[in-house]
Amino acid sequence: METKKEFDAVKMMRNIRQKHHEEYTLNPELREKKLAAIRQKYSNRIKTSKIYGKNQ
């Protein structure tokens, strides 16, 4: 199916996913390092006092 869009979000996400897959295949520890950096950066936004998704 060919489209005439100037911007194709699905194609962009596939390219990003493929790039990350190749990076993590070559260096498996890289994924954990990146996730740890994200957790540290956003740690103040993470709510630990409530359990989300549960009916209370």
PDB file of C-alpha atoms in Angstrom:
ATOM      1  CA  MET A   1       0.000   0.000   0.000  1.00  0.00           C
ATOM      2  CA  GLU A   2       1.660   3.207  -1.149  1.00  0.00           C
ATOM      3  CA  THR A   3       0.737   6.558   0.350  1.00  0.00           C
ATOM      4  CA  LYS A   4       1.533  10.095  -0.769  1.00  0.00           C
ATOM      5  CA  LYS A   5       2.112  11.464   2.723  1.00  0.00           C
ATOM      6  CA  GLU A   6       5.016  13.817   3.342  1.00  0.00           C
ATOM      7  CA  PHE A   7       5.340  12.489   6.895  1.00  0.00           C
ATOM      8  CA  ASP A   8       4.755   8.815   7.673  1.00  0.00           C
ATOM      9  CA  ALA A   9       4.714   8.240  11.441  1.00  0.00           C
ATOM     10  CA  VAL A  10       4.513   4.449  11.147  1.00  0.00           C
ATOM     11  CA  LYS A  11       7.598   4.315   8.936  1.00  0.00           C
ATOM     12  CA  MET A  12       9.450   6.640  11.308  1.00  0.00           C
ATOM     13  CA  MET A  13       8.622   4.464  14.335  1.00  0.00           C
ATOM     14  CA  ARG A  14       9.695   1.313  12.473  1.00  0.00           C
ATOM     15  CA  ASN A  15      13.021   2.940  11.634  1.00  0.00           C
ATOM     16  CA  ILE A  16      13.557   3.999  15.255  1.00  0.00           C
ATOM     17  CA  ARG A  17      12.647   0.520  16.522  1.00  0.00           C
ATOM     18  CA  GLN A  18      15.028  -1.107  14.029  1.00  0.00           C
ATOM     19  CA  LYS A  19      17.852   1.276  14.991  1.00  0.00           C
ATOM     20  CA  HIS A  20      17.387   0.550  18.695  1.00  0.00           C
ATOM     21  CA  HIS A  21      17.236  -3.192  18.032  1.00  0.00           C
ATOM     22  CA  GLU A  22      20.563  -3.053  16.199  1.00  0.00           C
ATOM     23  CA  GLU A  23      22.180  -0.960  18.970  1.00  0.00           C
ATOM     24  CA  TYR A  24      20.963  -3.279  21.727  1.00  0.00           C
ATOM     25  CA  THR A  25      21.990  -6.392  19.805  1.00  0.00           C
ATOM     26  CA  LEU A  26      25.548  -5.106  19.585  1.00  0.00           C
ATOM     27  CA  ASN A  27      25.624  -3.878  23.212  1.00  0.00           C
ATOM     28  CA  PRO A  28      22.996  -5.523  25.487  1.00  0.00           C
ATOM     29  CA  GLU A  29      24.027  -3.465  28.554  1.00  0.00           C
ATOM     30  CA  LEU A  30      23.206  -0.232  26.710  1.00  0.00           C
ATOM     31  CA  ARG A  31      19.465  -0.759  27.175  1.00  0.00           C
ATOM     32  CA  GLU A  32      19.766  -1.063  30.944  1.00  0.00           C
ATOM     33  CA  LYS A  33      22.039   1.996  31.100  1.00  0.00           C
ATOM     34  CA  LYS A  34      19.565   4.102  29.131  1.00  0.00           C
ATOM     35  CA  LEU A  35      16.620   2.908  31.241  1.00  0.00           C
ATOM     36  CA  ALA A  36      18.524   3.686  34.459  1.00  0.00           C
ATOM     37  CA  ALA A  37      19.255   7.208  33.204  1.00  0.00           C
ATOM     38  CA  ILE A  38      15.577   7.737  32.362  1.00  0.00           C
ATOM     39  CA  ARG A  39      14.500   6.452  35.786  1.00  0.00           C
ATOM     40  CA  GLN A  40      16.945   8.806  37.483  1.00  0.00           C
ATOM     41  CA  LYS A  41      15.865  11.790  35.371  1.00  0.00           C
ATOM     42  CA  TYR A  42      12.150  11.270  36.048  1.00  0.00           C
ATOM     43  CA  SER A  43      12.367   9.822  39.562  1.00  0.00           C
ATOM     44  CA  ASN A  44      10.611  12.822  41.077  1.00  0.00           C
ATOM     45  CA  ARG A  45       7.598  12.254  38.821  1.00  0.00           C
ATOM     46  CA  ILE A  46       7.221   8.578  39.658  1.00  0.00           C
ATOM     47  CA  LYS A  47       4.534   8.102  42.278  1.00  0.00           C
ATOM     48  CA  THR A  48       5.314   5.326  44.725  1.00  0.00           C
ATOM     49  CA  SER A  49       2.689   6.069  47.374  1.00  0.00           C
ATOM     50  CA  LYS A  50      -0.284   4.894  45.283  1.00  0.00           C
ATOM     51  CA  ILE A  51      -0.854   1.776  43.244  1.00  0.00           C
ATOM     52  CA  TYR A  52      -2.301   2.854  39.911  1.00  0.00           C
ATOM     53  CA  GLY A  53      -4.742   0.695  38.036  1.00  0.00           C
ATOM     54  CA  LYS A  54      -6.326  -0.723  41.169  1.00  0.00           C
ATOM     55  CA  ASN A  55      -9.841   0.106  42.315  1.00  0.00           C
ATOM     56  CA  GLN A  56      -9.744   1.539  45.812  1.00  0.00           C
TER      57      GLN A  56
END
